Amino acid sequence: MTETQQHLSAQDYLRKILVAPVYDVAKNTDLNHLSSLSQRLQHDIWLKREDQQPVKSFKLRGAYNKIANLSDDAKDRGVITASAGNHAQGVALSANKMRVKATIVMPETTPDIKVDAVRSFGGDWVDIILIGRSFDVASKHAQALAKEHGYTYVPPFDDEDVIAGQGTIAKELFDSKRDLDMVFVAVGGGGLAAGIAVYLKQLKPNIKIIAVESDESACLKKALESGQRETLDQVGIFADGVAVKIIGEETFRLCQQYVDEVITVNSDEICAAIKDTFDDTRAIAEPAGALSVAGIKKWLSQNKPDKKLQIGGILCGANINFHTLRYVSERAELGEKKEAIIAATIPEQKGAFRHFCETLAGRTISEFNYRYAPTENAHVYVGLKLRQSDTELPAVLAELKKRNIEGFDLSDNEAAKMHVRHMVGGRVQNLTNERLFSFVFPEYPGALMSFLNTLGTQWNITLFHYRNHSAASGMVLAGFDVPENELDELHQHLDEIGYQYKEETANPAYHFFLKS
């Protein structure tokens, strides 16, 4: 059998995309110019807003197109899929719209918010089955039910109708802005990239299609390097919308033919892209949804094109878990290379912390974690704001070394960023005179240094925790070694320096985890 007979031709895909009935339920979404990011990168960046779809992601297009193209008999028998994410919601809404019975199989571990969303979109037309603790178990169960009952399985990406449905995004892109030089597309299973690439390359062969993958689930990159589809041993779950172990068969064929390049980004770079997207649009992308922006930034920094480009990306989803925002906020500056994390060893003596800060020559400290240890040296965990990402950190480390302060870069140390930053502390034996205070002071560049200078060095600091959250006020938790007969003097000093403060020595959290 010839390749043409085995697979749809590019012209066939073009036709399927042009006649896809997705607008029965999907929107022709906005194409926004990212003015702040464009000015910073010196290229025009445009973002296709698939977060504006009713299910907050592009998945609705492919799901609806697949079900709409079924025969009446297949629709009467019903459809089934396995998904814990955006595809499930797309199938649910599509089934509801077309009055087709759908069964959606999800792992038992699926968060209630996603289960409730599927139930809400599907209404009486959707049955939800929760089974197993992994997607693989749910998928196998769905496939078994499809065979048993004659349901049509609606794949999340590796299907011609699904690919064509996602390709309608490319039609809208081309209609809105025909002078795009490049389009960056997130890749999980490859349905979105395949649909967009096959359409745009027929109409504008010289346009560059760049696939963007999380470096924790780069199945397309691996397949292109080896020339065949290969299963990843494991995938990361931060960008769960693209956490796919193996690229689809048909999607790989199309990406191999029409995608020009693949670039991978890490979690910190994704977090920075979420922040960039929010700054320009006030939309909060899910990690997979921000991949294209992260890829645009990384590609431009690596290639440095000599002419101004018109670049498009797709915000492909905004179904983010609210609590993930805490992680995103912590990591965005690191991803932008505007913050570094260093460990430093300083003498365990009065004034050493202030001397260390003076060595930083006015640079803004974004975080400082320290706990007294009864040794000659103290180890501190420091976040440092950077103005020049490429050269500033090496200069800081060199200056510390010059002053006999050992410094170590932890900016790429996942354990340090994820866990250790929250664990610096603990009990210290024989520290019987420790007193704990919380402080609030106006936040501005150099505020922490000013706070330390005002505090003075009369009493040894035994604990210090500070994190700059870009708020109007800075907050510090600090411990002091204060003999009983000097307590009144300490309180008088704190009253005189004028900062809002509160003694926390009786706080039960201190007694449980920190007090000697």
Short mmCIF file of C-alpha atoms in Angstrom, two decimals:
data_model
loop_
_atom_site.label_atom_id
_atom_site.label_comp_id
_atom_site.label_asym_id
_atom_site.label_seq_id
_atom_site.Cartn_x
_atom_site.Cartn_y
_atom_site.Cartn_z
CA MET A 1 0.00 0.00 0.00
CA THR A 2 1.39 3.42 -0.91
CA GLU A 3 1.99 6.17 1.62
CA THR A 4 -0.82 8.21 0.02
CA GLN A 5 -3.24 5.36 0.59
CA GLN A 6 -2.04 4.79 4.13
CA HIS A 7 -2.14 8.40 5.23
CA LEU A 8 -4.00 11.57 4.41
CA SER A 9 -2.05 13.82 2.09
CA ALA A 10 -1.23 17.39 3.02
CA GLN A 11 -3.96 18.56 0.64
CA ASP A 12 -6.45 16.24 2.35
CA TYR A 13 -5.56 17.77 5.70
CA LEU A 14 -5.94 21.24 4.24
CA ARG A 15 -9.44 20.39 3.09
CA LYS A 16 -10.40 18.75 6.39
CA ILE A 17 -9.23 21.80 8.32
CA LEU A 18 -11.10 24.21 6.08
CA VAL A 19 -14.41 22.36 6.44
CA ALA A 20 -14.05 21.37 10.11
CA PRO A 21 -17.31 22.29 11.93
CA VAL A 22 -15.57 23.30 15.14
CA TYR A 23 -17.26 26.70 15.30
CA ASP A 24 -20.48 25.05 16.35
CA VAL A 25 -18.92 25.07 19.80
CA ALA A 26 -15.43 26.67 19.63
CA LYS A 27 -14.46 30.34 19.36
CA ASN A 28 -12.22 32.08 16.86
CA THR A 29 -9.90 33.29 19.62
CA ASP A 30 -8.02 36.57 19.83
CA LEU A 31 -4.48 37.09 18.61
CA ASN A 32 -2.90 39.47 21.12
CA HIS A 33 0.27 41.49 20.62
CA LEU A 34 2.49 41.09 23.69
CA SER A 35 3.72 44.67 23.83
CA SER A 36 5.94 44.45 26.93
CA LEU A 37 7.62 41.21 25.90
CA SER A 38 7.99 42.45 22.32
CA GLN A 39 9.73 45.59 23.51
CA ARG A 40 12.06 43.59 25.74
CA LEU A 41 12.96 41.02 23.08
CA GLN A 42 13.03 43.53 20.18
CA HIS A 43 10.76 41.33 18.06
CA ASP A 44 6.98 41.39 17.60
CA ILE A 45 5.42 38.59 19.65
CA TRP A 46 1.81 37.56 19.04
CA LEU A 47 -0.16 35.15 21.23
CA LYS A 48 -3.16 33.09 20.14
CA ARG A 49 -5.53 32.98 23.12
CA GLU A 50 -6.90 29.43 23.28
CA ASP A 51 -7.57 30.03 26.98
CA GLN A 52 -10.66 31.88 25.70
CA GLN A 53 -12.34 28.64 24.64
CA PRO A 54 -15.30 27.51 26.80
CA VAL A 55 -13.14 24.72 28.28
CA LYS A 56 -10.10 27.03 28.60
CA SER A 57 -7.99 25.04 26.13
CA PHE A 58 -7.64 24.15 22.43
CA LYS A 59 -8.60 20.51 23.04
CA LEU A 60 -12.25 21.28 22.34
CA ARG A 61 -11.50 21.73 18.63
CA GLY A 62 -10.10 18.25 18.02
CA ALA A 63 -12.62 16.47 20.22
CA TYR A 64 -15.59 18.14 18.54
CA ASN A 65 -14.25 17.54 15.03
CA LYS A 66 -13.71 13.85 15.78
CA ILE A 67 -17.23 13.30 17.14
CA ALA A 68 -18.87 15.46 14.45
CA ASN A 69 -17.32 13.32 11.71
CA LEU A 70 -18.67 10.04 13.10
CA SER A 71 -21.46 8.22 11.31
CA ASP A 72 -24.94 8.39 12.79
CA ASP A 73 -24.60 4.75 13.82
CA ALA A 74 -21.34 5.45 15.68
CA LYS A 75 -22.90 8.45 17.41
CA ASP A 76 -25.83 6.31 18.51
CA ARG A 77 -23.46 3.74 20.06
CA GLY A 78 -21.59 6.51 21.92
CA VAL A 79 -18.01 7.57 22.45
CA ILE A 80 -15.40 6.99 25.13
CA THR A 81 -12.05 8.46 26.11
CA ALA A 82 -9.52 8.35 28.92
CA SER A 83 -8.23 11.66 30.19
CA ALA A 84 -7.70 13.53 33.43
CA GLY A 85 -7.28 16.92 31.82
CA ASN A 86 -8.26 19.26 29.02
CA HIS A 87 -9.16 16.54 26.53
CA ALA A 88 -11.78 15.14 28.93
CA GLN A 89 -13.44 18.53 29.19
CA GLY A 90 -13.37 18.97 25.42
CA VAL A 91 -15.02 15.58 24.85
CA ALA A 92 -17.62 16.30 27.56
CA LEU A 93 -18.71 19.62 26.08
CA SER A 94 -18.66 18.22 22.53
CA ALA A 95 -20.83 15.26 23.51
CA ASN A 96 -23.27 17.54 25.30
CA LYS A 97 -23.49 19.86 22.29
CA MET A 98 -24.12 17.02 19.82
CA ARG A 99 -26.31 14.94 22.18
CA VAL A 100 -23.97 11.96 21.96
CA LYS A 101 -23.54 9.69 24.96
CA ALA A 102 -19.95 9.80 26.23
CA THR A 103 -18.04 7.81 28.82
CA ILE A 104 -14.97 9.45 30.27
CA VAL A 105 -12.54 7.30 32.25
CA MET A 106 -10.31 9.13 34.72
CA PRO A 107 -7.81 7.91 37.34
CA GLU A 108 -9.11 7.82 40.93
CA THR A 109 -6.40 10.36 41.78
CA THR A 110 -7.88 13.05 39.50
CA PRO A 111 -8.51 16.23 41.52
CA ASP A 112 -12.16 16.91 42.29
CA ILE A 113 -12.02 20.25 40.46
CA LYS A 114 -11.31 18.44 37.15
CA VAL A 115 -13.93 15.76 37.73
CA ASP A 116 -16.49 18.46 38.56
CA ALA A 117 -15.55 20.41 35.42
CA VAL A 118 -16.09 17.36 33.20
CA ARG A 119 -19.43 16.67 34.88
CA SER A 120 -20.47 20.31 34.44
CA PHE A 121 -19.56 20.46 30.74
CA GLY A 122 -21.05 17.06 29.94
CA GLY A 123 -24.29 17.22 31.91
CA ASP A 124 -26.59 14.22 31.46
CA TRP A 125 -24.73 13.11 28.34
CA VAL A 126 -21.55 12.09 30.14
CA ASP A 127 -20.80 9.18 32.47
CA ILE A 128 -17.59 9.44 34.50
CA ILE A 129 -15.70 6.34 35.60
CA LEU A 130 -12.92 6.73 38.17
CA ILE A 131 -10.54 3.77 38.16
CA GLY A 132 -6.92 3.05 39.02
CA ARG A 133 -4.16 5.27 40.33
CA SER A 134 -2.57 6.08 36.98
CA PHE A 135 -3.57 7.19 33.51
CA ASP A 136 -2.34 3.90 32.02
CA VAL A 137 -4.89 1.94 34.07
CA ALA A 138 -7.69 4.34 33.06
CA SER A 139 -6.67 4.18 29.39
CA LYS A 140 -6.63 0.36 29.29
CA HIS A 141 -10.05 0.26 30.94
CA ALA A 142 -11.43 2.72 28.39
CA GLN A 143 -10.06 0.70 25.50
CA ALA A 144 -11.61 -2.48 26.92
CA LEU A 145 -15.01 -0.80 27.31
CA ALA A 146 -14.80 0.52 23.74
CA LYS A 147 -14.38 -3.03 22.40
CA GLU A 148 -17.03 -4.48 24.70
CA HIS A 149 -19.77 -1.94 23.91
CA GLY A 150 -18.82 -0.74 20.45
CA TYR A 151 -18.02 2.79 21.62
CA THR A 152 -15.82 4.97 19.41
CA TYR A 153 -12.62 5.87 21.19
CA VAL A 154 -11.77 9.59 20.92
CA PRO A 155 -7.97 9.86 21.09
CA PRO A 156 -6.38 12.99 22.59
CA PHE A 157 -3.97 13.55 19.68
CA ASP A 158 -3.13 10.63 17.36
CA ASP A 159 -6.12 10.84 15.03
CA GLU A 160 -6.69 12.52 11.66
CA ASP A 161 -9.91 14.27 12.65
CA VAL A 162 -8.44 15.41 15.97
CA ILE A 163 -5.35 16.76 14.18
CA ALA A 164 -7.53 18.59 11.65
CA GLY A 165 -9.61 20.09 14.45
CA GLN A 166 -6.50 21.48 16.12
CA GLY A 167 -5.34 22.73 12.71
CA THR A 168 -8.19 25.23 12.62
CA ILE A 169 -6.02 27.34 14.93
CA ALA A 170 -3.54 27.69 12.04
CA LYS A 171 -6.33 28.84 9.74
CA GLU A 172 -7.23 31.61 12.18
CA LEU A 173 -3.57 32.55 12.65
CA PHE A 174 -3.03 32.87 8.90
CA ASP A 175 -6.24 34.83 8.41
CA SER A 176 -5.32 37.24 11.25
CA LYS A 177 -1.64 37.78 10.47
CA ARG A 178 -0.17 36.51 7.24
CA ASP A 179 3.27 38.02 7.72
CA LEU A 180 4.29 35.75 10.60
CA ASP A 181 7.88 34.54 10.18
CA MET A 182 7.73 31.86 12.86
CA VAL A 183 5.17 30.01 14.95
CA PHE A 184 6.07 28.27 18.21
CA VAL A 185 3.83 25.38 19.26
CA ALA A 186 3.73 23.28 22.45
CA VAL A 187 4.11 19.54 21.97
CA GLY A 188 2.81 16.71 24.12
CA GLY A 189 1.40 13.99 21.89
CA GLY A 190 1.85 16.25 18.86
CA GLY A 191 -1.74 16.84 17.68
CA LEU A 192 -1.55 20.63 17.96
CA ALA A 193 1.87 20.92 16.29
CA ALA A 194 0.94 18.50 13.50
CA GLY A 195 -2.31 20.30 12.67
CA ILE A 196 -0.77 23.75 12.68
CA ALA A 197 2.36 22.73 10.76
CA VAL A 198 0.62 20.83 7.97
CA TYR A 199 -1.75 23.74 7.32
CA LEU A 200 0.71 26.63 7.46
CA LYS A 201 3.37 24.88 5.39
CA GLN A 202 0.92 24.44 2.51
CA LEU A 203 0.06 28.13 2.40
CA LYS A 204 3.41 29.62 3.39
CA PRO A 205 6.26 27.11 2.89
CA ASN A 206 8.94 29.48 4.18
CA ILE A 207 7.31 29.97 7.60
CA LYS A 208 9.27 28.31 10.42
CA ILE A 209 7.41 25.97 12.78
CA ILE A 210 9.23 25.47 16.09
CA ALA A 211 8.00 22.75 18.42
CA VAL A 212 8.48 23.44 22.13
CA GLU A 213 8.70 20.63 24.68
CA SER A 214 9.25 20.44 28.41
CA ASP A 215 12.70 18.96 28.99
CA GLU A 216 10.95 16.48 31.30
CA SER A 217 8.77 15.04 28.49
CA ALA A 218 10.65 15.64 25.23
CA CYS A 219 9.22 12.68 23.28
CA LEU A 220 9.29 14.43 19.89
CA LYS A 221 12.92 15.49 20.31
CA LYS A 222 13.88 11.91 21.18
CA ALA A 223 11.94 10.53 18.21
CA LEU A 224 13.49 13.00 15.74
CA GLU A 225 16.99 12.24 17.01
CA SER A 226 16.55 8.49 16.61
CA GLY A 227 14.34 8.62 13.53
CA GLN A 228 11.59 6.60 15.16
CA ARG A 229 9.07 6.85 17.98
CA GLU A 230 10.51 5.84 21.34
CA THR A 231 8.93 5.64 24.77
CA LEU A 232 10.44 7.82 27.48
CA ASP A 233 11.29 6.03 30.72
CA GLN A 234 9.44 8.67 32.72
CA VAL A 235 7.97 12.15 32.36
CA GLY A 236 7.73 15.13 34.71
CA ILE A 237 4.29 16.27 35.79
CA PHE A 238 4.75 20.03 36.27
CA ALA A 239 3.65 20.66 32.68
CA ASP A 240 1.04 17.91 32.94
CA GLY A 241 -0.73 18.94 29.74
CA VAL A 242 2.27 17.73 27.72
CA ALA A 243 3.40 14.87 29.97
CA VAL A 244 3.34 12.24 27.22
CA LYS A 245 5.80 9.33 27.08
CA ILE A 246 5.58 8.65 23.33
CA ILE A 247 4.66 10.88 20.40
CA GLY A 248 1.67 9.77 18.30
CA GLU A 249 2.29 7.77 15.14
CA GLU A 250 0.48 10.09 12.72
CA THR A 251 1.52 13.21 14.59
CA PHE A 252 5.15 12.12 14.41
CA ARG A 253 4.88 11.56 10.64
CA LEU A 254 3.56 15.08 10.15
CA CYS A 255 5.96 16.75 12.61
CA GLN A 256 8.89 14.94 11.02
CA GLN A 257 7.87 16.40 7.67
CA TYR A 258 6.71 19.90 8.57
CA VAL A 259 8.27 20.98 11.89
CA ASP A 260 11.55 22.83 11.37
CA GLU A 261 13.07 22.59 14.83
CA VAL A 262 12.45 21.40 18.39
CA ILE A 263 13.48 23.34 21.47
CA THR A 264 13.15 22.24 25.09
CA VAL A 265 12.57 24.42 28.15
CA ASN A 266 12.84 23.70 31.86
CA SER A 267 10.33 24.32 34.64
CA ASP A 268 11.90 27.63 35.70
CA GLU A 269 11.73 28.93 32.13
CA ILE A 270 8.08 27.86 31.95
CA CYS A 271 7.34 29.73 35.19
CA ALA A 272 8.99 32.87 33.79
CA ALA A 273 6.83 32.53 30.66
CA ILE A 274 3.66 32.26 32.77
CA LYS A 275 4.63 35.54 34.40
CA ASP A 276 5.43 37.19 31.04
CA THR A 277 2.06 36.11 29.68
CA PHE A 278 0.27 37.44 32.75
CA ASP A 279 2.12 40.77 32.59
CA ASP A 280 0.94 41.38 29.02
CA THR A 281 -2.52 39.79 28.99
CA ARG A 282 -3.56 39.29 32.64
CA ALA A 283 -4.28 35.69 31.62
CA ILE A 284 -2.79 32.92 33.77
CA ALA A 285 -1.52 30.15 31.52
CA GLU A 286 -1.16 26.59 32.72
CA PRO A 287 2.45 25.34 32.44
CA ALA A 288 1.82 23.56 29.13
CA GLY A 289 -0.01 26.66 27.90
CA ALA A 290 3.07 28.82 28.44
CA LEU A 291 5.47 26.54 26.55
CA SER A 292 5.33 28.55 23.33
CA VAL A 293 6.30 31.80 25.08
CA ALA A 294 9.11 30.03 26.94
CA GLY A 295 10.32 28.61 23.63
CA ILE A 296 10.20 31.99 21.90
CA LYS A 297 12.35 33.57 24.60
CA LYS A 298 14.88 30.75 24.64
CA TRP A 299 15.16 30.51 20.85
CA LEU A 300 15.74 34.24 20.50
CA SER A 301 18.39 34.25 23.23
CA GLN A 302 20.23 31.38 21.53
CA ASN A 303 19.94 32.55 17.91
CA LYS A 304 19.95 36.36 18.13
CA PRO A 305 18.45 37.04 14.65
CA ASP A 306 19.69 40.20 12.96
CA LYS A 307 16.29 41.38 11.72
CA LYS A 308 13.02 42.07 13.50
CA LEU A 309 10.75 39.03 13.29
CA GLN A 310 7.00 38.56 13.49
CA ILE A 311 6.57 35.60 15.86
CA GLY A 312 3.42 33.76 16.87
CA GLY A 313 2.76 31.47 19.82
CA ILE A 314 -0.26 29.69 21.22
CA LEU A 315 -1.51 30.00 24.77
CA CYS A 316 -2.98 26.54 24.47
CA GLY A 317 -4.52 26.17 27.92
CA ALA A 318 -5.29 27.88 31.22
CA ASN A 319 -6.55 25.07 33.42
CA ILE A 320 -4.01 25.63 36.17
CA ASN A 321 -4.31 24.35 39.71
CA PHE A 322 -4.52 27.47 41.89
CA HIS A 323 -1.97 26.15 44.38
CA THR A 324 0.57 25.72 41.57
CA LEU A 325 0.82 29.52 41.45
CA ARG A 326 2.88 29.49 44.63
CA TYR A 327 5.52 27.38 42.88
CA VAL A 328 5.31 29.54 39.74
CA SER A 329 5.87 32.70 41.75
CA GLU A 330 8.91 31.26 43.51
CA ARG A 331 10.55 30.13 40.29
CA ALA A 332 9.68 32.83 37.75
CA GLU A 333 12.61 35.11 38.54
CA LEU A 334 15.03 32.18 38.41
CA GLY A 335 13.66 31.22 35.02
CA GLU A 336 14.18 34.76 33.78
CA LYS A 337 17.77 34.69 35.11
CA LYS A 338 16.88 37.71 37.21
CA GLU A 339 17.58 35.87 40.45
CA ALA A 340 20.29 33.51 41.61
CA ILE A 341 20.47 31.22 44.62
CA ILE A 342 23.80 30.90 46.38
CA ALA A 343 25.09 29.19 49.50
CA ALA A 344 27.75 31.08 51.40
CA THR A 345 29.97 30.32 54.38
CA ILE A 346 30.60 33.25 56.73
CA PRO A 347 32.27 33.51 60.15
CA GLU A 348 29.93 32.73 63.05
CA GLN A 349 30.39 36.06 64.80
CA LYS A 350 28.64 39.37 65.35
CA GLY A 351 28.45 41.62 62.30
CA ALA A 352 29.34 38.86 59.82
CA PHE A 353 25.93 38.96 58.15
CA ARG A 354 26.09 42.71 57.68
CA HIS A 355 29.62 42.42 56.32
CA PHE A 356 28.40 39.78 53.89
CA CYS A 357 25.60 42.08 52.67
CA GLU A 358 28.06 44.94 52.26
CA THR A 359 30.18 42.67 50.05
CA LEU A 360 27.22 42.38 47.69
CA ALA A 361 27.70 46.07 46.89
CA GLY A 362 24.10 47.22 47.09
CA ARG A 363 22.60 44.31 45.16
CA THR A 364 19.10 43.40 46.27
CA ILE A 365 18.79 40.31 48.45
CA SER A 366 15.55 38.54 47.63
CA GLU A 367 15.85 35.81 50.26
CA PHE A 368 18.01 35.07 53.27
CA ASN A 369 17.86 31.96 55.44
CA TYR A 370 20.22 31.39 58.36
CA ARG A 371 20.35 29.45 61.62
CA TYR A 372 23.05 29.75 64.26
CA ALA A 373 25.40 26.79 64.60
CA PRO A 374 27.90 26.41 67.47
CA THR A 375 30.89 26.26 65.10
CA GLU A 376 33.38 28.71 63.69
CA ASN A 377 31.46 29.14 60.44
CA ALA A 378 27.83 29.74 59.51
CA HIS A 379 26.14 28.60 56.30
CA VAL A 380 23.57 30.89 54.74
CA TYR A 381 21.07 30.41 51.90
CA VAL A 382 20.78 33.59 49.83
CA GLY A 383 18.59 34.71 46.94
CA LEU A 384 20.12 37.53 44.93
CA LYS A 385 18.46 39.79 42.35
CA LEU A 386 20.49 40.09 39.15
CA ARG A 387 20.61 42.95 36.68
CA GLN A 388 22.93 41.30 34.14
CA SER A 389 22.10 37.61 33.96
CA ASP A 390 25.19 36.48 32.03
CA THR A 391 27.99 38.20 33.90
CA GLU A 392 26.77 39.39 37.28
CA LEU A 393 26.69 36.13 39.24
CA PRO A 394 30.28 35.10 38.35
CA ALA A 395 31.38 38.58 39.43
CA VAL A 396 29.58 38.24 42.76
CA LEU A 397 31.12 34.84 43.45
CA ALA A 398 34.56 36.20 42.55
CA GLU A 399 34.11 39.16 44.91
CA LEU A 400 33.04 36.86 47.75
CA LYS A 401 36.10 34.68 47.17
CA LYS A 402 38.31 37.77 47.20
CA ARG A 403 36.96 38.53 50.68
CA ASN A 404 37.51 34.96 51.88
CA ILE A 405 33.81 34.11 51.76
CA GLU A 406 33.08 30.76 50.15
CA GLY A 407 30.14 30.97 47.74
CA PHE A 408 28.42 28.25 45.72
CA ASP A 409 25.84 28.65 42.96
CA LEU A 410 22.63 26.68 43.67
CA SER A 411 20.51 28.27 40.94
CA ASP A 412 20.17 24.98 39.05
CA ASN A 413 19.94 22.78 42.13
CA GLU A 414 16.38 21.43 42.18
CA ALA A 415 16.51 20.08 45.73
CA ALA A 416 17.76 23.42 47.03
CA LYS A 417 15.05 25.40 45.23
CA MET A 418 12.20 23.01 45.94
CA HIS A 419 12.91 21.85 49.48
CA VAL A 420 16.04 23.08 51.24
CA ARG A 421 15.08 26.76 51.08
CA HIS A 422 12.18 25.94 53.42
CA MET A 423 14.23 23.76 55.77
CA VAL A 424 17.09 25.98 56.88
CA GLY A 425 16.70 26.04 60.65
CA GLY A 426 16.12 23.63 63.49
CA ARG A 427 16.98 23.41 67.13
CA VAL A 428 20.33 24.52 68.56
CA GLN A 429 21.58 23.06 71.80
CA ASN A 430 22.46 25.35 74.72
CA LEU A 431 21.01 28.47 73.15
CA THR A 432 19.04 29.34 76.27
CA ASN A 433 18.92 33.11 75.82
CA GLU A 434 17.40 33.17 72.34
CA ARG A 435 14.53 35.61 71.75
CA LEU A 436 12.47 35.59 68.56
CA PHE A 437 10.93 38.63 66.86
CA SER A 438 9.01 39.28 63.65
CA PHE A 439 9.52 42.61 61.87
CA VAL A 440 7.69 44.54 59.17
CA PHE A 441 9.47 47.34 57.32
CA PRO A 442 8.90 49.37 54.13
CA GLU A 443 10.21 47.44 51.13
CA TYR A 444 12.44 49.29 48.66
CA PRO A 445 15.83 48.68 47.01
CA GLY A 446 18.37 48.39 49.80
CA ALA A 447 15.71 48.09 52.50
CA LEU A 448 17.17 44.92 54.01
CA MET A 449 20.62 46.49 54.34
CA SER A 450 19.07 49.56 55.92
CA PHE A 451 17.18 47.32 58.33
CA LEU A 452 20.40 45.54 59.35
CA ASN A 453 22.28 48.81 59.81
CA THR A 454 19.49 50.17 61.99
CA LEU A 455 19.33 46.97 63.99
CA GLY A 456 23.01 47.20 64.83
CA THR A 457 25.39 44.48 66.07
CA GLN A 458 25.01 44.69 69.85
CA TRP A 459 23.28 41.29 70.03
CA ASN A 460 24.26 38.21 68.07
CA ILE A 461 21.70 37.17 65.45
CA THR A 462 20.87 33.48 65.90
CA LEU A 463 18.17 33.06 63.24
CA PHE A 464 17.18 35.08 60.20
CA HIS A 465 14.54 34.49 57.55
CA TYR A 466 13.63 37.02 54.87
CA ARG A 467 11.89 36.69 51.51
CA ASN A 468 11.17 39.58 49.15
CA HIS A 469 7.70 39.05 47.67
CA SER A 470 7.67 42.33 45.71
CA ALA A 471 5.15 43.72 48.16
CA ALA A 472 5.02 47.13 49.84
CA SER A 473 6.36 45.69 53.09
CA GLY A 474 9.25 43.39 53.87
CA MET A 475 8.94 40.77 56.60
CA VAL A 476 11.71 39.26 58.68
CA LEU A 477 11.79 36.64 61.40
CA ALA A 478 14.91 37.08 63.50
CA GLY A 479 16.37 35.54 66.64
CA PHE A 480 18.77 37.24 69.06
CA ASP A 481 21.01 35.88 71.80
CA VAL A 482 19.99 38.19 74.67
CA PRO A 483 20.89 37.64 78.34
CA GLU A 484 17.99 38.09 80.74
CA ASN A 485 19.45 41.27 82.19
CA GLU A 486 19.55 42.91 78.72
CA LEU A 487 15.94 42.25 77.69
CA ASP A 488 14.68 45.68 78.66
CA GLU A 489 17.53 47.27 76.74
CA LEU A 490 16.69 45.21 73.64
CA HIS A 491 13.01 46.18 73.76
CA GLN A 492 13.94 49.83 74.22
CA HIS A 493 16.28 49.63 71.22
CA LEU A 494 13.62 48.01 69.04
CA ASP A 495 11.09 50.67 70.06
CA GLU A 496 13.55 53.42 69.15
CA ILE A 497 14.42 52.14 65.65
CA GLY A 498 10.76 52.51 64.64
CA TYR A 499 10.05 49.27 62.82
CA GLN A 500 6.81 47.44 63.48
CA TYR A 501 7.75 44.35 65.47
CA LYS A 502 6.29 41.61 67.64
CA GLU A 503 7.99 39.20 70.02
CA GLU A 504 7.42 35.60 68.96
CA THR A 505 9.35 33.80 71.70
CA ALA A 506 6.15 32.30 73.13
CA ASN A 507 4.86 31.26 69.70
CA PRO A 508 4.08 27.51 69.74
CA ALA A 509 5.54 27.07 66.24
CA TYR A 510 8.87 28.32 67.60
CA HIS A 511 8.69 25.91 70.54
CA PHE A 512 7.80 22.95 68.33
CA PHE A 513 10.53 23.38 65.71
CA LEU A 514 13.21 25.93 66.64
CA LYS A 515 13.64 26.53 70.35
CA SER A 516 16.67 25.06 72.10
#
